[in-house]
Short mmCIF file of C-alpha atoms in Angstrom, two decimals:
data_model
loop_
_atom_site.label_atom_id
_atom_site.label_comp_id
_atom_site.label_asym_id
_atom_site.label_seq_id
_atom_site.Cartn_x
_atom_site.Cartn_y
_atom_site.Cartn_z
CA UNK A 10 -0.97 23.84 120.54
CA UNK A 11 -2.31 27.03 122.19
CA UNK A 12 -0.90 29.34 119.54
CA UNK A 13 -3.12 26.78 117.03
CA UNK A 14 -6.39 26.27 119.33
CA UNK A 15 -6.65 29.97 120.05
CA UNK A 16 -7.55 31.45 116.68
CA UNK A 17 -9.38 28.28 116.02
CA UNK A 18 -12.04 28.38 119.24
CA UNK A 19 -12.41 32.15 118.07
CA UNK A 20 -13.27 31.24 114.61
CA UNK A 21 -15.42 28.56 115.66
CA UNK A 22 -17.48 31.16 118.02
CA UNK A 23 -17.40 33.80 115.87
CA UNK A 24 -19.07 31.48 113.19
CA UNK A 25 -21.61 30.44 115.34
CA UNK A 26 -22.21 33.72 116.50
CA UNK A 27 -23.19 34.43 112.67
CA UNK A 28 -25.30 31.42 112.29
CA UNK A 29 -27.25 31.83 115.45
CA UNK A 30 -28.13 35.08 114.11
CA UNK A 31 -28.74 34.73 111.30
CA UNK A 32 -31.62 32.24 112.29
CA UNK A 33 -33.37 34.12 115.16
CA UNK A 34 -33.52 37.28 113.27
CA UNK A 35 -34.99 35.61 109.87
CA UNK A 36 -32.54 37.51 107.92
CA UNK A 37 -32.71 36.96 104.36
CA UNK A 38 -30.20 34.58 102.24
CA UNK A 39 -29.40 37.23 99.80
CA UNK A 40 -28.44 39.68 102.32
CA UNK A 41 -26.71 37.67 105.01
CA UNK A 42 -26.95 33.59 104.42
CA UNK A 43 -25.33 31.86 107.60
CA UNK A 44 -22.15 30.23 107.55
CA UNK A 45 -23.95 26.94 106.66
CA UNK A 46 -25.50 27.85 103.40
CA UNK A 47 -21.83 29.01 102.86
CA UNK A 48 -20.63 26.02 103.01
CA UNK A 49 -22.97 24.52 101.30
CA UNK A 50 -22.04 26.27 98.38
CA UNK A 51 -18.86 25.91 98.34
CA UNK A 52 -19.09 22.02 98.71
CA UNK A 53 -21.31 22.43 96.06
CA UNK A 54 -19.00 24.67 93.46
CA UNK A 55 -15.65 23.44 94.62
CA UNK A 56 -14.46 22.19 91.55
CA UNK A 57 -15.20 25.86 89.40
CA UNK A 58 -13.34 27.84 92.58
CA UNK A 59 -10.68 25.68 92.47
CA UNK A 60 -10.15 26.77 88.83
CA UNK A 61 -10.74 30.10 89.26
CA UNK A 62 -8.16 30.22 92.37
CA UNK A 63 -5.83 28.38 90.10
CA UNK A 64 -6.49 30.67 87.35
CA UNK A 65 -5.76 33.75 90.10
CA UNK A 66 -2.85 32.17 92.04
CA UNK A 67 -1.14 31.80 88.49
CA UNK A 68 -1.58 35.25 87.23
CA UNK A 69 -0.21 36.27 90.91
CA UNK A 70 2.71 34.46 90.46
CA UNK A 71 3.35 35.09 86.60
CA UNK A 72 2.96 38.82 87.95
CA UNK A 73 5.12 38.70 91.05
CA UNK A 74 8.29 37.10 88.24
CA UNK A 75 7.99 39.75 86.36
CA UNK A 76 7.79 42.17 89.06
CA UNK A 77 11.12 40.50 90.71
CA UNK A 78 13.10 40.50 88.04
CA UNK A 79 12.36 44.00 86.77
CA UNK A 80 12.31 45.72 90.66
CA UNK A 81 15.64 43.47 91.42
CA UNK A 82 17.36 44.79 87.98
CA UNK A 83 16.35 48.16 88.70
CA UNK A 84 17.39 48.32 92.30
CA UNK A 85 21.17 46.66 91.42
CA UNK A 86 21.23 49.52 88.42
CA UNK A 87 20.21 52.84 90.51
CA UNK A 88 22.05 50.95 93.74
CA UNK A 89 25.63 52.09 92.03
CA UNK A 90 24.70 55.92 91.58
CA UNK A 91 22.73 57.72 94.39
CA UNK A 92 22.04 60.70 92.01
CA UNK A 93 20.56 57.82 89.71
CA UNK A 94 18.63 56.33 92.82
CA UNK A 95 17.06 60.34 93.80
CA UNK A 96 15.74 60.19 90.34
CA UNK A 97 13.90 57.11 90.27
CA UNK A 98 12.72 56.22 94.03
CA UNK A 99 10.09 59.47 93.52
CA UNK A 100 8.59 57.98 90.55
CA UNK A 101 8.70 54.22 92.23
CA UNK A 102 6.90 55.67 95.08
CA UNK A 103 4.64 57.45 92.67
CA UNK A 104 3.61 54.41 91.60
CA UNK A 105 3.02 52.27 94.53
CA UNK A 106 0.96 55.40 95.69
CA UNK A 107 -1.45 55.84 92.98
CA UNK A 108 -4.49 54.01 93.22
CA UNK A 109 -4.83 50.52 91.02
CA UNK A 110 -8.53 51.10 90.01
CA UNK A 111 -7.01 54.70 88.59
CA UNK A 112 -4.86 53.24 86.05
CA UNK A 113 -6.80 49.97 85.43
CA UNK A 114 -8.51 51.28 82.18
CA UNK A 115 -5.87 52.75 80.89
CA UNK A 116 -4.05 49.28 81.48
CA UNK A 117 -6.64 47.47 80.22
CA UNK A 118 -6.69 49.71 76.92
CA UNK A 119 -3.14 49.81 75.77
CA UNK A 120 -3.17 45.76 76.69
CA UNK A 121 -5.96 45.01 74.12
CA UNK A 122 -9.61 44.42 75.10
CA UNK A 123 -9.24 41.26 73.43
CA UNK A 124 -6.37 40.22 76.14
CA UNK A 125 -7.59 40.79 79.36
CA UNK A 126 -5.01 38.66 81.20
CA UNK A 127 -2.54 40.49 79.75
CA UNK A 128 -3.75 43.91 81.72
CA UNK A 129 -4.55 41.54 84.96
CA UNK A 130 -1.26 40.36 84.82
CA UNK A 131 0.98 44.23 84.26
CA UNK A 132 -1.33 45.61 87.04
CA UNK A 133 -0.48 42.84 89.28
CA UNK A 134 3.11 43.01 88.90
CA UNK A 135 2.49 46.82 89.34
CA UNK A 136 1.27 46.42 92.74
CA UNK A 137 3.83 43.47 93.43
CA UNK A 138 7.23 46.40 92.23
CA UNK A 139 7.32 48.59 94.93
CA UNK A 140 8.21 46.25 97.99
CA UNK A 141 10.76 44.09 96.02
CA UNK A 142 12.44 47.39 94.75
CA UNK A 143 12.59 48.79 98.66
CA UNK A 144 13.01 45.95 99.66
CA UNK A 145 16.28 44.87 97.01
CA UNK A 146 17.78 49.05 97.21
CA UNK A 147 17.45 48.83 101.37
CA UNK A 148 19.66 45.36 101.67
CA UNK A 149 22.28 46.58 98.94
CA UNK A 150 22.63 49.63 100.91
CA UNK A 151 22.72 48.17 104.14
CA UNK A 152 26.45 46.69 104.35
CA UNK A 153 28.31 46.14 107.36
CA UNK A 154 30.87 49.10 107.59
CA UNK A 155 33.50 47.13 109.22
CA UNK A 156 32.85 44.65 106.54
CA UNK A 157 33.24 47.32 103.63
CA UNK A 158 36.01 48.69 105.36
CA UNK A 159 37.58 44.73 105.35
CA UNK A 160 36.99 44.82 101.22
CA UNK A 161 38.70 47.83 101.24
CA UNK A 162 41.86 46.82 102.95
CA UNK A 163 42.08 43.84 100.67
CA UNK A 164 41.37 46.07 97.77
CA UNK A 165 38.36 44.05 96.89
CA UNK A 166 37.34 44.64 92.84
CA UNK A 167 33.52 46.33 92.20
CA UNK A 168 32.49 43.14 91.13
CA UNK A 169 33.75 41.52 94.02
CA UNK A 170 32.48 43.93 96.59
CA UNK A 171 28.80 43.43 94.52
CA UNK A 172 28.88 39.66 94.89
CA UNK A 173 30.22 38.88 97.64
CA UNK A 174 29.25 41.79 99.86
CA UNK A 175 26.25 44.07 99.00
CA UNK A 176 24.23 41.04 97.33
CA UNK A 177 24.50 38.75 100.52
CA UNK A 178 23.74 41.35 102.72
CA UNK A 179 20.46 42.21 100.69
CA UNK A 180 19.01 38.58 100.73
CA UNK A 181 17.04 39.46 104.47
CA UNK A 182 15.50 42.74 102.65
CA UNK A 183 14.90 41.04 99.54
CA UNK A 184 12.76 37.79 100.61
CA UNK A 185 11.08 39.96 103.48
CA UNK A 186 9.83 42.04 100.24
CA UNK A 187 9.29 39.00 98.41
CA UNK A 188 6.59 37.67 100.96
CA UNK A 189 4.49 41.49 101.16
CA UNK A 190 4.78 41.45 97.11
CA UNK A 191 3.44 37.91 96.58
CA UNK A 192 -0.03 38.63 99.26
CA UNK A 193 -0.03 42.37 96.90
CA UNK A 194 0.14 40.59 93.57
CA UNK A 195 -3.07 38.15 95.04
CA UNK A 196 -4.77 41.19 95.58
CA UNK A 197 -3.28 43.75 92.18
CA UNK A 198 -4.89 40.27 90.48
CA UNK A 199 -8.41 40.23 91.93
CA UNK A 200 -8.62 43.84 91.81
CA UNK A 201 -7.53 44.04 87.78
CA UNK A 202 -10.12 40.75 87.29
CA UNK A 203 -13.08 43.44 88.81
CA UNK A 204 -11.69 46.15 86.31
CA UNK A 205 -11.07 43.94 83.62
CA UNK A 206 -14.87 43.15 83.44
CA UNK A 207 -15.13 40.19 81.21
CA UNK A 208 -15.04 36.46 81.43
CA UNK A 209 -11.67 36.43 79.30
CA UNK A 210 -9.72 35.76 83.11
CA UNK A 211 -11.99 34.07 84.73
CA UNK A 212 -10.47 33.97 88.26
CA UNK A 213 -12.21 34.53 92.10
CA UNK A 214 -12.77 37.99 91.29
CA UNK A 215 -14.78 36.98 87.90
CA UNK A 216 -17.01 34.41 89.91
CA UNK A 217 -17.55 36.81 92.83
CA UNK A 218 -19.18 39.19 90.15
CA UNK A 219 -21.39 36.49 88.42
CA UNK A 220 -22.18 35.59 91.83
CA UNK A 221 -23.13 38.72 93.11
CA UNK A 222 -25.36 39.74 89.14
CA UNK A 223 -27.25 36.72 90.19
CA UNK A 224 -27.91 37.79 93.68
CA UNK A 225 -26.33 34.33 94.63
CA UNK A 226 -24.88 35.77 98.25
CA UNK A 227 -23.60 32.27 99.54
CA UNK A 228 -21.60 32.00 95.99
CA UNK A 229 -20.21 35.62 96.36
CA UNK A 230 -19.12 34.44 100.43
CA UNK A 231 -17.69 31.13 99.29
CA UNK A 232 -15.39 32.78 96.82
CA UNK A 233 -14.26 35.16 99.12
CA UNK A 234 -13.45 32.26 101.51
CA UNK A 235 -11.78 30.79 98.66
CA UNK A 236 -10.03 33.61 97.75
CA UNK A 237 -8.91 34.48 101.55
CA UNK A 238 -7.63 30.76 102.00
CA UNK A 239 -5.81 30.80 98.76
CA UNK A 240 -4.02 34.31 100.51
CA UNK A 241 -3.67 32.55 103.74
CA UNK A 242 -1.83 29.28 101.96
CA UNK A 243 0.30 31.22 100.18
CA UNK A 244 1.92 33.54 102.99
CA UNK A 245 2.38 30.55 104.97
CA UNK A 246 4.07 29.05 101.80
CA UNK A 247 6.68 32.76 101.29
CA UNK A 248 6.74 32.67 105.08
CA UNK A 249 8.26 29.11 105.15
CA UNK A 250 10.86 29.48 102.07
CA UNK A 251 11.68 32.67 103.93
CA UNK A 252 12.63 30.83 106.69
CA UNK A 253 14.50 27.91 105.44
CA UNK A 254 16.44 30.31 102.42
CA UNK A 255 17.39 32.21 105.62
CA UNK A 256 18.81 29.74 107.14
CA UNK A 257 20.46 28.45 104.56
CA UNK A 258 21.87 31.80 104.23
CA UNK A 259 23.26 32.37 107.73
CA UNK A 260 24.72 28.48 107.92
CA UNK A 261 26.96 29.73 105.14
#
């Protein structure tokens, strides 16, 4: 109960802080509406956020598939051949480094300005890569010695040592990179919805602009309380399949 009430009473203060503020210093609702008006428009738009987080969430998770299977692929393939792995980690890491808004037009180009979504979703699942593909080449490389020297002994076959060796030992590296790429692909989403610049993918990002064009500041705040609930629901969601695939995992 403590670990819930805690960040709840400092929410709750920190809220009232605003609104109490807000009030004796007359500030003005389109630079700084109190937490009330906030919620006042989100009661009142609910329906049109929850479609635009739904339209979000799904491009996140369209993204972070795409971004699994190609980072998982990749990692198994350069796993078998360190010269193979020295060649590609420096352009993986290339990637992950580069900035999002850098490459967004050029995404957003050779997708088709006619197909927005289609650039929202590839930048996503660029941001979403890099910690699956650690995450995937760490845990294949991390096998017990004394296990590898057991496989050894028994003169265990490649694809034996691969299945029933390397890719168990991965699965902790794997769904810990799992839960940071599904918060990145969230925010590779909203971030390629800004960039994309039209109402083609209408998600948070698209109603936080029209919000903001119209100088409608409680809108703008209630989608970004959308948007950071949606973030907050869904790591709780990785967190908890985390837990239980991990468990299933060690009760083996």
């Amino acid at each position: 109960m403590t670990r819930i009430l805690a960040p709840l009473i400092l929410i709750t203060a920190l809220l009232a802080g605003w609104e109490f503020a807000c009030k004796a210093l007359a500030v003005p609702a389109y630079l700084l509406p109190p937490p009330s008006a906030v919620w006042r428009a989100f009661t009142e738009s609910w329906p049109l956020l929850l479609g635009s987080a739904w339209a979000t969430l799904s491009t996140a998770l369209l993204a972070l598939v795409i971004a699994s299977v190609i980072a998982c692929g990749l990692a198994l393939f350069v796993s078998l051949n360190s010269l193979l792995e020295d060649a590609v980690r420096p352009i993986a890491v290339t990637l992950q480094v580069t900035p999002l808004v850098a490459i967004a037009p050029l995404v957003t180009i050779w997708a088709g300005i006619d197909h927005p979504e289609r650039a929202v979703i590839g930048l996503a699942a660029v941001v979403a890569f890099f910690p699956i593909f650690s995450g995937a080449l760490s845990g294949l490389k991390s096998v017990d010695p004394d296990l590898a020297r057991l496989f050894d002994l028994y003169g265990a076959t490649p694809l034996q040592r691969l299945t029933r060796l390397r890719l168990p030992s991965a699965v902790p590296a794997l769904l810990e990179g799992h839960k940071v790429a599904a918060g990145l692909a969230v925010i590779g989403a909203v971030v390629a919805e800004f960039v994309a610049g039209t109402g083609g993918a209408q998600g948070l990002a698209w109603r936080i602009l029209e919000s903001y064009n119209r100088l409608q500041t409680a809108k703008v705040f209630a989608a970004l309380f959308t948007l950071a609930l949606l973030g907050v629901i869904l790591h709780a969601v990785m967190e908890a399949l985390e837990r239980r695939l991990l468990h299933f995992w060690r009760g083996r």
